[in-house]
Short mmCIF file of N, CA, C and O in Angstrom, two decimals:
data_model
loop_
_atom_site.label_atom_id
_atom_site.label_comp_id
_atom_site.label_asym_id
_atom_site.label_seq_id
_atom_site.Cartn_x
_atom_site.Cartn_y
_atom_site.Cartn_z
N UNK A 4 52.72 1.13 -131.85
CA UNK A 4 53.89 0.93 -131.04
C UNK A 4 54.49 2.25 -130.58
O UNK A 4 55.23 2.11 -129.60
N UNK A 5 54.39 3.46 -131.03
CA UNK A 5 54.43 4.52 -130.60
C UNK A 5 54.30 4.67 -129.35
O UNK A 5 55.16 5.07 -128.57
N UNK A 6 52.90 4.27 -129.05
CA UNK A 6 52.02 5.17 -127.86
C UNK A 6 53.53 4.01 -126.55
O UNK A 6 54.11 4.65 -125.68
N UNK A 7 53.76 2.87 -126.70
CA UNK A 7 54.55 2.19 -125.94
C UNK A 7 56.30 2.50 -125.86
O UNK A 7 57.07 2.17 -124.95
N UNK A 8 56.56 3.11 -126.93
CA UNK A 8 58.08 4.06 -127.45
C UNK A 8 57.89 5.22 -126.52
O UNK A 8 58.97 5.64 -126.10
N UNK A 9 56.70 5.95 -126.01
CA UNK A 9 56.30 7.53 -126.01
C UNK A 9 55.69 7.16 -123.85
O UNK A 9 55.36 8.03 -123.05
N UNK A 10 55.74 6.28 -123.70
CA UNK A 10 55.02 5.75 -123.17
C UNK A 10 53.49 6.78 -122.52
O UNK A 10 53.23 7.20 -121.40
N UNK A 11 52.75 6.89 -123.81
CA UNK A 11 51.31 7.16 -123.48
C UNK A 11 50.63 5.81 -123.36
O UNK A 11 50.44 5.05 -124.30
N UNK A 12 50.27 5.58 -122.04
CA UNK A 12 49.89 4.50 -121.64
C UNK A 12 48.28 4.58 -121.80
O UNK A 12 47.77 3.49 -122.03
N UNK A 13 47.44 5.62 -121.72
CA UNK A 13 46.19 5.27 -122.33
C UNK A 13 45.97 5.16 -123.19
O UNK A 13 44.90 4.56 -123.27
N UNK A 14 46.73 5.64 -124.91
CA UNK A 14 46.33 5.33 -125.93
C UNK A 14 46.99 3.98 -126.16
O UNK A 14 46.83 3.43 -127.25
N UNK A 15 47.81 3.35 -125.08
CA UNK A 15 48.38 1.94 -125.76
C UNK A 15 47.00 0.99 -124.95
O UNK A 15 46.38 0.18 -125.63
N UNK A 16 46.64 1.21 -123.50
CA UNK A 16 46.10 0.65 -123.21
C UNK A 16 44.39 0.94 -124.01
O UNK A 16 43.44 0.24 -123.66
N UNK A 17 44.26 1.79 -124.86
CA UNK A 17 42.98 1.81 -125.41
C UNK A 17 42.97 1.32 -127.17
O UNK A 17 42.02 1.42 -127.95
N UNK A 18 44.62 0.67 -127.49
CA UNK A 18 44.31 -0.13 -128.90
C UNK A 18 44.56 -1.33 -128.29
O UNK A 18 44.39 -2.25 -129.09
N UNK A 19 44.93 -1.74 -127.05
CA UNK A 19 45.43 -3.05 -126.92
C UNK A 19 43.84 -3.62 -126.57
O UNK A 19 43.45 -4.76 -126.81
N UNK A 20 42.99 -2.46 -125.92
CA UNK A 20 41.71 -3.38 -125.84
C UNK A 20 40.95 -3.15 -126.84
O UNK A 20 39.81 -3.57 -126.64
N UNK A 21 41.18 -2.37 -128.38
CA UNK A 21 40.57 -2.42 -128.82
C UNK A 21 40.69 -3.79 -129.81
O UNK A 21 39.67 -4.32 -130.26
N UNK A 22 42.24 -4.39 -130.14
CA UNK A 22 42.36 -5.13 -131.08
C UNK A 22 42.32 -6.67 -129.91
O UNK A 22 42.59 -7.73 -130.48
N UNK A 23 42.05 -6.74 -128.68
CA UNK A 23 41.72 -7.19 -127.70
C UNK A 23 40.20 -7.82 -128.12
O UNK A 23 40.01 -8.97 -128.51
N UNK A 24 39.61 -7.24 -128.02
CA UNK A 24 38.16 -7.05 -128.42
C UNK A 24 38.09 -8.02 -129.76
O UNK A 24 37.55 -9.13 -129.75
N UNK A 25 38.69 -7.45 -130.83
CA UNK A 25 38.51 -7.97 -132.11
C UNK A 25 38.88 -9.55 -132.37
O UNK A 25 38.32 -10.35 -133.12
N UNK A 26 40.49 -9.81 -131.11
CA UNK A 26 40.35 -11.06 -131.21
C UNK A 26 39.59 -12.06 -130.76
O UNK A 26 39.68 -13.20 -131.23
N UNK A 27 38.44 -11.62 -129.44
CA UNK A 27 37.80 -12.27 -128.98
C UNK A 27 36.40 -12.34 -130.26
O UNK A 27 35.79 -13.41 -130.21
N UNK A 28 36.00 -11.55 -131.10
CA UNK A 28 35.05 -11.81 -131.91
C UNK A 28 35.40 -12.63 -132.80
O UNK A 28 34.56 -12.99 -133.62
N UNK A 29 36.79 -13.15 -132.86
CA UNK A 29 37.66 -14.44 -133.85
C UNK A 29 37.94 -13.75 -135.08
O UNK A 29 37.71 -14.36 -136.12
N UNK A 30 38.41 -12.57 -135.15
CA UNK A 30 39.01 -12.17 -136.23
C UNK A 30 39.97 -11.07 -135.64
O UNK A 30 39.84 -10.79 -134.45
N UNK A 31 40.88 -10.47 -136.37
CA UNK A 31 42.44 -9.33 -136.51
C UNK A 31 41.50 -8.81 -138.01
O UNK A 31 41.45 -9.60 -138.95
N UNK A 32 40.80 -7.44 -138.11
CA UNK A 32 40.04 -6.93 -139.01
C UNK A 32 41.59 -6.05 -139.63
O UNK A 32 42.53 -5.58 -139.00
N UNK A 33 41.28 -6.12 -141.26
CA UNK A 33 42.53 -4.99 -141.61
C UNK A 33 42.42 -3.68 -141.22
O UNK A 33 43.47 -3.05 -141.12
N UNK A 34 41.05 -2.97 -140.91
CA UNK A 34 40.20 -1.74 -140.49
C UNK A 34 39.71 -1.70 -139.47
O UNK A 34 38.67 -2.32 -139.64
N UNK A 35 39.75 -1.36 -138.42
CA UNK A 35 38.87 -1.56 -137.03
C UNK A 35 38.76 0.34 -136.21
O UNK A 35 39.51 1.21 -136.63
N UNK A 36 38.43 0.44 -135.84
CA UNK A 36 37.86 1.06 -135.10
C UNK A 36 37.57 1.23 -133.75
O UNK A 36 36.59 0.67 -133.26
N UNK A 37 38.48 2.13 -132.94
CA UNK A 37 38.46 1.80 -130.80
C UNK A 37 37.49 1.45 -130.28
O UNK A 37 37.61 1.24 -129.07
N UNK A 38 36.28 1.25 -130.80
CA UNK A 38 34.61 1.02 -130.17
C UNK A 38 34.63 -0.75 -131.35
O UNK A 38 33.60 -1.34 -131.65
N UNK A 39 35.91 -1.16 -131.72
CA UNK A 39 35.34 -2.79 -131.98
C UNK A 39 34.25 -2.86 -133.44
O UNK A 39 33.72 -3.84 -133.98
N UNK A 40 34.23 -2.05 -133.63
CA UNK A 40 33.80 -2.22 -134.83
C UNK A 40 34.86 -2.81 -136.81
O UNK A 40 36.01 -2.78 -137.26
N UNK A 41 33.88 -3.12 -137.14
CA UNK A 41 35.32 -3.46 -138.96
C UNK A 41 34.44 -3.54 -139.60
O UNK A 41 33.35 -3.81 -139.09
N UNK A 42 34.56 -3.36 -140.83
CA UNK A 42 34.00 -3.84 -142.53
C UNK A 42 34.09 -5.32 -142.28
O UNK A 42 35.01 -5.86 -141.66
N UNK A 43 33.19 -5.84 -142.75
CA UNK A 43 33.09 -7.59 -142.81
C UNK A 43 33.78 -7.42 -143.81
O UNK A 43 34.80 -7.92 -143.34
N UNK A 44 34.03 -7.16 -144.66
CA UNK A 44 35.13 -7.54 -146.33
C UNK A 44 36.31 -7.51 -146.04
O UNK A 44 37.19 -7.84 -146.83
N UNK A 45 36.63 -6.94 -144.35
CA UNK A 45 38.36 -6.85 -144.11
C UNK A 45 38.33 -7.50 -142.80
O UNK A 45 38.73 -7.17 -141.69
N UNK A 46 37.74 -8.48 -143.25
CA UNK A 46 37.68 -9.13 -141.41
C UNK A 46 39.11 -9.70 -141.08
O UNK A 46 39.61 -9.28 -140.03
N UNK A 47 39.86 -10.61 -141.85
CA UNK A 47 40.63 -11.43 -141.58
C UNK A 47 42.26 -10.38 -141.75
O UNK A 47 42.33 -9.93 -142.90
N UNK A 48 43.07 -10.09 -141.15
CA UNK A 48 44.39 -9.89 -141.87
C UNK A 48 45.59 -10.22 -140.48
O UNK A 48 45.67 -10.13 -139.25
N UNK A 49 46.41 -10.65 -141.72
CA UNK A 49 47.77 -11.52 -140.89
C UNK A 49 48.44 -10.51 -139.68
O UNK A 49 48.58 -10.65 -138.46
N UNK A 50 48.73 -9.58 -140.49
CA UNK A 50 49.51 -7.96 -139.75
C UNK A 50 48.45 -7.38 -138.83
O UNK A 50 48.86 -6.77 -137.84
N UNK A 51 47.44 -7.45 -138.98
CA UNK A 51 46.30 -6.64 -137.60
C UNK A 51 46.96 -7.84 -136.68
O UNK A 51 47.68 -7.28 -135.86
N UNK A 52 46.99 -9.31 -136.49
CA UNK A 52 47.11 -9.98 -135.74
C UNK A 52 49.12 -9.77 -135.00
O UNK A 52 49.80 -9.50 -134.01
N UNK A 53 49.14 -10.07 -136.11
CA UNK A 53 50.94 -9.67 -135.79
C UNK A 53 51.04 -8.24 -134.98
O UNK A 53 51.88 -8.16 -134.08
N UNK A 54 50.18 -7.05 -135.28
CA UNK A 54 50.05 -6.23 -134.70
C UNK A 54 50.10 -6.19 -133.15
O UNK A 54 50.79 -5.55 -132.35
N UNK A 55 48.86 -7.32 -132.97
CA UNK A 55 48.55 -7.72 -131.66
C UNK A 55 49.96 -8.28 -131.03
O UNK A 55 50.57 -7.38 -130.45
N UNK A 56 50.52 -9.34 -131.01
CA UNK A 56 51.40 -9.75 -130.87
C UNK A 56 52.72 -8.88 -130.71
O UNK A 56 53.58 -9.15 -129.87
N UNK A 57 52.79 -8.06 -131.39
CA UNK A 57 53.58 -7.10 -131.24
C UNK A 57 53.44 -6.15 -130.79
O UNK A 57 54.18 -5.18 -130.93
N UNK A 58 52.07 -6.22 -129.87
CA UNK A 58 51.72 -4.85 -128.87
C UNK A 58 52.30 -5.73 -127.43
O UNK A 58 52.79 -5.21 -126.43
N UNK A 59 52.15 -6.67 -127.58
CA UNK A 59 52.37 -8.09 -126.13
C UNK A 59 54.23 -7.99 -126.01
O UNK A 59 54.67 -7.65 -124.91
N UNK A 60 55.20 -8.28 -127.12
CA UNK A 60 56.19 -8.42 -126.80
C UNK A 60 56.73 -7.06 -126.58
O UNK A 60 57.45 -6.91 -125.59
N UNK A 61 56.42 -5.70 -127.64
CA UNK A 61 57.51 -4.54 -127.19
C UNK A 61 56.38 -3.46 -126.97
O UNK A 61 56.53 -2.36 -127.50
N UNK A 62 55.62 -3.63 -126.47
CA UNK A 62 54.75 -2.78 -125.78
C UNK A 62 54.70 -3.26 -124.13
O UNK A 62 54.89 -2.49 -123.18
N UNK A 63 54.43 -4.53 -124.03
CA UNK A 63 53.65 -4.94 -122.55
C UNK A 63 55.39 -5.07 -121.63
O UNK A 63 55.97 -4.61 -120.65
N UNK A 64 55.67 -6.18 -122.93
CA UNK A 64 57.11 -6.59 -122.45
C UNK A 64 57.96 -5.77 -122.34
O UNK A 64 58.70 -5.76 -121.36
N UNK A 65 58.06 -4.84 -123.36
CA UNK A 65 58.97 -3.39 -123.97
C UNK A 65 60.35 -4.18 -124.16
O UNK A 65 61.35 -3.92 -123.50
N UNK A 66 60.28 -5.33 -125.30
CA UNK A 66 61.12 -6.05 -125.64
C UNK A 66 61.86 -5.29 -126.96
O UNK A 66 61.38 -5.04 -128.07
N UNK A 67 63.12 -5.05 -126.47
CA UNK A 67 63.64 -3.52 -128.16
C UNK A 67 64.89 -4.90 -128.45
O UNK A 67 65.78 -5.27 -127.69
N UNK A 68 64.67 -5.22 -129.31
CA UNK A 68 65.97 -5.63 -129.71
C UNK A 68 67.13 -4.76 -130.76
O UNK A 68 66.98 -4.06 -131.77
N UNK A 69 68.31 -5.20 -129.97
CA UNK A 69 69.38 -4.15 -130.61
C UNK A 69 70.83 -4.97 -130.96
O UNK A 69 71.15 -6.00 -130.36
N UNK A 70 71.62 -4.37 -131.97
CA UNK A 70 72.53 -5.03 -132.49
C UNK A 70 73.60 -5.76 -131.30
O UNK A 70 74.43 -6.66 -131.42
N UNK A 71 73.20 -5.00 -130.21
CA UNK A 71 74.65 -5.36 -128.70
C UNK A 71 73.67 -6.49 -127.74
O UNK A 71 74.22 -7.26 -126.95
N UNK A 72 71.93 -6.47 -127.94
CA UNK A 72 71.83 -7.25 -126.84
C UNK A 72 70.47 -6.76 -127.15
O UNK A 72 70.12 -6.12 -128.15
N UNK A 73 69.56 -7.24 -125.89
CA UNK A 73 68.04 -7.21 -125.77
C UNK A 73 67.64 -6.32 -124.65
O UNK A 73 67.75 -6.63 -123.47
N UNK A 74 67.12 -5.09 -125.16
CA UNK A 74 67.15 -4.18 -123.73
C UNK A 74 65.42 -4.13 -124.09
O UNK A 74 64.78 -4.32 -125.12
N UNK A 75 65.04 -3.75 -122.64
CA UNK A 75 63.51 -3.92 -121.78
C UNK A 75 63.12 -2.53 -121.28
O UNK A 75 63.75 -1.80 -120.50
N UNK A 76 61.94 -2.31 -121.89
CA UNK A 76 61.49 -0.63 -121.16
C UNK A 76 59.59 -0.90 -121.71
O UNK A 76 58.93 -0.52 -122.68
N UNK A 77 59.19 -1.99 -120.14
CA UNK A 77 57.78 -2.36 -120.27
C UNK A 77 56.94 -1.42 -119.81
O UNK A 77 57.39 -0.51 -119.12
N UNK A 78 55.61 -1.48 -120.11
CA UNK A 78 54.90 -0.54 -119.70
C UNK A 78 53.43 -1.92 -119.72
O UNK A 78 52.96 -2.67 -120.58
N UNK A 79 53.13 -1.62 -118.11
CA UNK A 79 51.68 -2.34 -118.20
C UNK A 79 50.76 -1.78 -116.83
O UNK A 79 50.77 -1.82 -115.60
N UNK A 80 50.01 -1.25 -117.95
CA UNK A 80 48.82 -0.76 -117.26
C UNK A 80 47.96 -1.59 -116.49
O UNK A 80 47.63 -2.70 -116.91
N UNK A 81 47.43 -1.01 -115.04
CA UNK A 81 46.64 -1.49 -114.46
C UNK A 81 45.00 -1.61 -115.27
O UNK A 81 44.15 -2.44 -114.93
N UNK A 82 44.91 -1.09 -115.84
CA UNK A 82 43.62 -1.29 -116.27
C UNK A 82 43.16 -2.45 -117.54
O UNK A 82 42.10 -2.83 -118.03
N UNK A 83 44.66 -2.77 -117.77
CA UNK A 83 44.99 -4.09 -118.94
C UNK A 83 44.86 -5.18 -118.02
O UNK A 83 43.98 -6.02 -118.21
N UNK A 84 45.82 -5.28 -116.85
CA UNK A 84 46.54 -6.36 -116.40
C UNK A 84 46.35 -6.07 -114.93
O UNK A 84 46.90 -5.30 -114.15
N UNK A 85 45.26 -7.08 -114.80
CA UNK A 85 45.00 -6.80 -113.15
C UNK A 85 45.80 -7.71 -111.99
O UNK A 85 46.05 -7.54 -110.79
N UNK A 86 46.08 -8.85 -113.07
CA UNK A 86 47.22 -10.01 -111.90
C UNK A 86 48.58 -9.03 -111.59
O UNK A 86 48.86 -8.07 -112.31
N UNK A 87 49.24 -9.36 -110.59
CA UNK A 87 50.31 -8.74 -110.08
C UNK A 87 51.41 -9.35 -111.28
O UNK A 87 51.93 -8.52 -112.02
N UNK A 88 51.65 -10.42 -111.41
CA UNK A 88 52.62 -10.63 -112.28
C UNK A 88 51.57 -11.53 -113.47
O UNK A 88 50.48 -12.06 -113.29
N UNK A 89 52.59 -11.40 -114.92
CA UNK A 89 52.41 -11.73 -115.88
C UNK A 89 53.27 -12.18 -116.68
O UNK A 89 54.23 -11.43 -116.87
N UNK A 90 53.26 -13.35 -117.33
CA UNK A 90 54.83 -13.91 -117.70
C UNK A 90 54.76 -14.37 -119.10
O UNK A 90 53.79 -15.03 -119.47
N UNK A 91 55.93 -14.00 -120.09
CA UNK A 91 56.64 -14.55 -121.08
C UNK A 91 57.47 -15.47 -121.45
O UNK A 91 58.65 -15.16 -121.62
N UNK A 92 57.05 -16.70 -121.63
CA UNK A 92 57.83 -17.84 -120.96
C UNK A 92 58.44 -18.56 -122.68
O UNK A 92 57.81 -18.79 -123.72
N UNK A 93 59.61 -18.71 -122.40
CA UNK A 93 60.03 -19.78 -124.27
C UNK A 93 60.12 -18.54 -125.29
O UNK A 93 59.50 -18.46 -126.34
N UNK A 94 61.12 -17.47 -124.70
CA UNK A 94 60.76 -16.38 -125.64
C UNK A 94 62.43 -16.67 -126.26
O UNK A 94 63.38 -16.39 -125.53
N UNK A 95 62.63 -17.21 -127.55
CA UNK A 95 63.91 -16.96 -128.06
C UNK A 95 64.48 -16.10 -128.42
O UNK A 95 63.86 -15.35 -129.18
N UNK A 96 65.89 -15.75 -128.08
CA UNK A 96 66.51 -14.75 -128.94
C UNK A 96 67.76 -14.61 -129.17
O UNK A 96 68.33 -13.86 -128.38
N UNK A 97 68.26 -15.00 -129.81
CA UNK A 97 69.91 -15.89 -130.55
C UNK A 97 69.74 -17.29 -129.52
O UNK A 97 68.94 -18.21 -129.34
N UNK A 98 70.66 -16.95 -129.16
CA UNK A 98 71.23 -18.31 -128.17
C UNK A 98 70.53 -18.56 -126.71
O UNK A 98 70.90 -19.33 -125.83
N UNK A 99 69.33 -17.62 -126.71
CA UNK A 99 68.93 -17.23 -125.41
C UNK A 99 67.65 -18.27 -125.64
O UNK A 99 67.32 -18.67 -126.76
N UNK A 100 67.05 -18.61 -124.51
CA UNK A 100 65.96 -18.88 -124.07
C UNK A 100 65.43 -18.35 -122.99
O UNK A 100 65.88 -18.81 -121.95
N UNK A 101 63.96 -16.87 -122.79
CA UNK A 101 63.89 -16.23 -121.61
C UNK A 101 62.71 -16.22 -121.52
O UNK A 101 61.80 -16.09 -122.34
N UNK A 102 62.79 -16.45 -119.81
CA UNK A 102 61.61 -16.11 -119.18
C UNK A 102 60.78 -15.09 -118.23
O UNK A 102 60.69 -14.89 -117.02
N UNK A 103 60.37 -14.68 -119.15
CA UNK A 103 60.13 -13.12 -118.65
C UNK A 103 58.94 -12.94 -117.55
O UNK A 103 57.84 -13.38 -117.88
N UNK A 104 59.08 -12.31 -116.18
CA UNK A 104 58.16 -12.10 -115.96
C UNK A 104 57.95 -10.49 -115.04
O UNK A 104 58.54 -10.07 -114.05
N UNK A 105 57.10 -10.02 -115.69
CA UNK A 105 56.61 -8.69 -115.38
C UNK A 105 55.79 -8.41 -114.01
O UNK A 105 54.57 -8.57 -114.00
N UNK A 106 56.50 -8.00 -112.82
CA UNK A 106 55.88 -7.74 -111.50
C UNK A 106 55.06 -6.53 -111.47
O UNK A 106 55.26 -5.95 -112.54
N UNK A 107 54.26 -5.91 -110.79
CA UNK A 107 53.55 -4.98 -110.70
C UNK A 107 52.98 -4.20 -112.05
O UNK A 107 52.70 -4.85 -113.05
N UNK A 108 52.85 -2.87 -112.02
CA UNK A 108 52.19 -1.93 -112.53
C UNK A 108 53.08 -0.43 -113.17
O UNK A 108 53.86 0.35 -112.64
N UNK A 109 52.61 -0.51 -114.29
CA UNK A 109 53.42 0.97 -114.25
C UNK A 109 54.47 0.85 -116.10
O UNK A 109 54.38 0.07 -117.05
N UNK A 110 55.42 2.17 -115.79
CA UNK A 110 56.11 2.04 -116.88
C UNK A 110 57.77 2.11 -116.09
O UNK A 110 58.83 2.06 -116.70
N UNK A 111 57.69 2.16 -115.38
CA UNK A 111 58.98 2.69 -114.50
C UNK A 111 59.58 1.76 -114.05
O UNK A 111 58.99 1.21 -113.12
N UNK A 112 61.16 1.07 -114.51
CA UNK A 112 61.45 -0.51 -113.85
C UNK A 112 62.04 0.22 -112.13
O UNK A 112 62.49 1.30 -111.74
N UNK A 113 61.76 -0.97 -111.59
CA UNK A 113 62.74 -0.46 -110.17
C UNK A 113 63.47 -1.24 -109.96
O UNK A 113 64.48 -0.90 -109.33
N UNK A 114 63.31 -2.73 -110.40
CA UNK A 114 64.33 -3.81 -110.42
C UNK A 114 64.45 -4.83 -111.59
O UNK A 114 63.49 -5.34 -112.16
N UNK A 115 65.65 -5.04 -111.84
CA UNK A 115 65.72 -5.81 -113.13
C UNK A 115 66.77 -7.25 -112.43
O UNK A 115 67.79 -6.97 -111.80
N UNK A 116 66.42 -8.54 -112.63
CA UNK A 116 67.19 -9.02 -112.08
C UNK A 116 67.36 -10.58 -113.44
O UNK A 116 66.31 -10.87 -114.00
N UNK A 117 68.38 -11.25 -113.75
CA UNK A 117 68.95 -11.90 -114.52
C UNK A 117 68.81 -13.35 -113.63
O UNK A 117 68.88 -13.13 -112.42
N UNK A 118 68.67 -14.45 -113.91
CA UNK A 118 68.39 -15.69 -112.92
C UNK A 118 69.15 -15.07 -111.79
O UNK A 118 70.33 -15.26 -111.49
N UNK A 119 68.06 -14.15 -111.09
CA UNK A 119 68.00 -14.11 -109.56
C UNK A 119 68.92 -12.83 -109.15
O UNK A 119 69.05 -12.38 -108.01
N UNK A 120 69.56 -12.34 -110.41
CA UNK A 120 70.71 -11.45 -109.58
C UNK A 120 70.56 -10.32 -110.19
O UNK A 120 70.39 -10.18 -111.40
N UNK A 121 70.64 -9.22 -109.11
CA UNK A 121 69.75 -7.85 -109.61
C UNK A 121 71.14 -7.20 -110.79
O UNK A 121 72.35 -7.39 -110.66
N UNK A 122 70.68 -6.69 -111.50
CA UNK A 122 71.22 -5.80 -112.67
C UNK A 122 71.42 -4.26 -112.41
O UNK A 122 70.71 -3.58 -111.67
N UNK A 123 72.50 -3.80 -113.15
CA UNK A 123 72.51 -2.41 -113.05
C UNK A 123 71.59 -1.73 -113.58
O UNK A 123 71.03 -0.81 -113.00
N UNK A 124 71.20 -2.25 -115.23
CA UNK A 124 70.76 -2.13 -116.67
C UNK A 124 69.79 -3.34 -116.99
O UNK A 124 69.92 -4.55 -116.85
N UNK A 125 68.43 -2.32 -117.63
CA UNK A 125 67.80 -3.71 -117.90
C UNK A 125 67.99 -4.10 -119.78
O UNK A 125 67.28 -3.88 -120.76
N UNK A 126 69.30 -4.76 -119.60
CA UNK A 126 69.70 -5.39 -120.60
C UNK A 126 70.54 -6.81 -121.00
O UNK A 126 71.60 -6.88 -120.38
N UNK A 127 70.30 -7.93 -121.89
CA UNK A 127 71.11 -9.01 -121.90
C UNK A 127 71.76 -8.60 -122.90
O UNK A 127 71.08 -7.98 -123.72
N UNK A 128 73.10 -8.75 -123.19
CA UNK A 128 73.91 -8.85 -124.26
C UNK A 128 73.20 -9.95 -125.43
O UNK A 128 72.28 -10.75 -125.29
N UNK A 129 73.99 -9.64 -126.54
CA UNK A 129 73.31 -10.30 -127.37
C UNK A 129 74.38 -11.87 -127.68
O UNK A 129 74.20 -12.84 -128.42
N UNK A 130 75.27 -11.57 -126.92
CA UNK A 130 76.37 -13.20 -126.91
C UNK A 130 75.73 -13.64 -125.60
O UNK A 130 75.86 -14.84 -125.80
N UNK A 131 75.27 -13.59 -124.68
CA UNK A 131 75.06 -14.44 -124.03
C UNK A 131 74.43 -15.74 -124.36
O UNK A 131 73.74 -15.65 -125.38
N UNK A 132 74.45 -16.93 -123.82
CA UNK A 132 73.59 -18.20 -124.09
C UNK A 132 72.93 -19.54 -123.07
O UNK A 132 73.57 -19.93 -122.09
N UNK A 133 71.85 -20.04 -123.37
CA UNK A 133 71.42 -20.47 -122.68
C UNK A 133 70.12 -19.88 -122.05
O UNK A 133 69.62 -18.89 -122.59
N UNK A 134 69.32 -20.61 -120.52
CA UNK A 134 67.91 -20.48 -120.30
C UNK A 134 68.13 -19.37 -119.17
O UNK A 134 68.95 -19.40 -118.25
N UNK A 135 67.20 -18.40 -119.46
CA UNK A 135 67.27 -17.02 -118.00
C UNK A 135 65.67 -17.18 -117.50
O UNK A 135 64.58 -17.48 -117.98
N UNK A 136 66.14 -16.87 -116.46
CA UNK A 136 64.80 -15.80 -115.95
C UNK A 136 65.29 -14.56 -115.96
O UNK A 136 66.44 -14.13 -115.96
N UNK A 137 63.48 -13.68 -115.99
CA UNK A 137 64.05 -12.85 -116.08
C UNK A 137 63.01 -11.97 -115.31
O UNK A 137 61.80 -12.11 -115.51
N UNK A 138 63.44 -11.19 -114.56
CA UNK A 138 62.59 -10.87 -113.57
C UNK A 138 62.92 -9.45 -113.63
O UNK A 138 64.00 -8.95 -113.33
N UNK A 139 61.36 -8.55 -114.23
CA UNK A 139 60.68 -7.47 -113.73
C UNK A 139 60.19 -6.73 -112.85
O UNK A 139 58.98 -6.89 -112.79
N UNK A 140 60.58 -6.00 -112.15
CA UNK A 140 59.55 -4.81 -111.47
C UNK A 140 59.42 -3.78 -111.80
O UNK A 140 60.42 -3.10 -112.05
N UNK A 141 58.10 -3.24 -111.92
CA UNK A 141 57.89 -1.89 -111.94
C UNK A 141 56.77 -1.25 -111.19
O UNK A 141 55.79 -1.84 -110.73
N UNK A 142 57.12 0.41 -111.10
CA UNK A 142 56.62 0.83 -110.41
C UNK A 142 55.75 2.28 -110.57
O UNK A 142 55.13 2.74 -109.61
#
């Protein structure tokens, strides 16, 4: 989660396909290796998978949650994500229900907009409640 904090976007985009890889062989290995390789004795583990999952929400999404609210600083590489948009849909968080969806390419937002209405800040408070969209661009 670093390389997505730092935003070095080739070393995020080169574990996301590596543990990418691993889930398509039907296992999250506790040990793996950027070329897809693991020890068969560590094939299975909960946290390599959670890992994954947690490269998708605050890596792709750049979902930070914070004590005032839910602030966004995504990063998605073209060489991950070739559709123009990509979406997070039924994502809870307190009272929220959001639907996230990530326009273009890049790490850089240019527009952040809240059901439909552009934002200063790409951030929801953390009292808000009820269903959003939530609409990404970057560039």
């Amino acid at each position: 989660m670093a390389a997505a904090k730092y935003k070095q976007v080739e070393l995020f985009s080169d574990s996301m396909k590596a543990l990418t890889t691993l889930s398509q062989k039907g296992t999250f290995a506790e040990f793996y290796q950027l070329n897809g390789t693991f020890p068969e004795e560590r094939r299975s583990q909960l946290w390599s998978a959670m890992g994954y999952v947690s490269m998708i929400y605050h890596g792709t999404f750049g979902i930070r949650l914070d004590l005032d609210g839910i602030r966004f600083s995504p990063m998605k590489p073209k060489d991950l994500f070739h559709a123009q948009t990509i979406e997070l849909n039924k994502f809870q968080y307190r009272g929220m229900i959001l639907n996230i969806h990530l326009h273009g390419h890049g790490t850089t937002i240019e527009s952040f907009e809240l059901n439909h209405i552009k934002q200063n800040d790409a951030f929801i408070k953390s009292d808000e409640k009820g269903i959003f969209d939530v609409d990404i661009s970057l560039k």
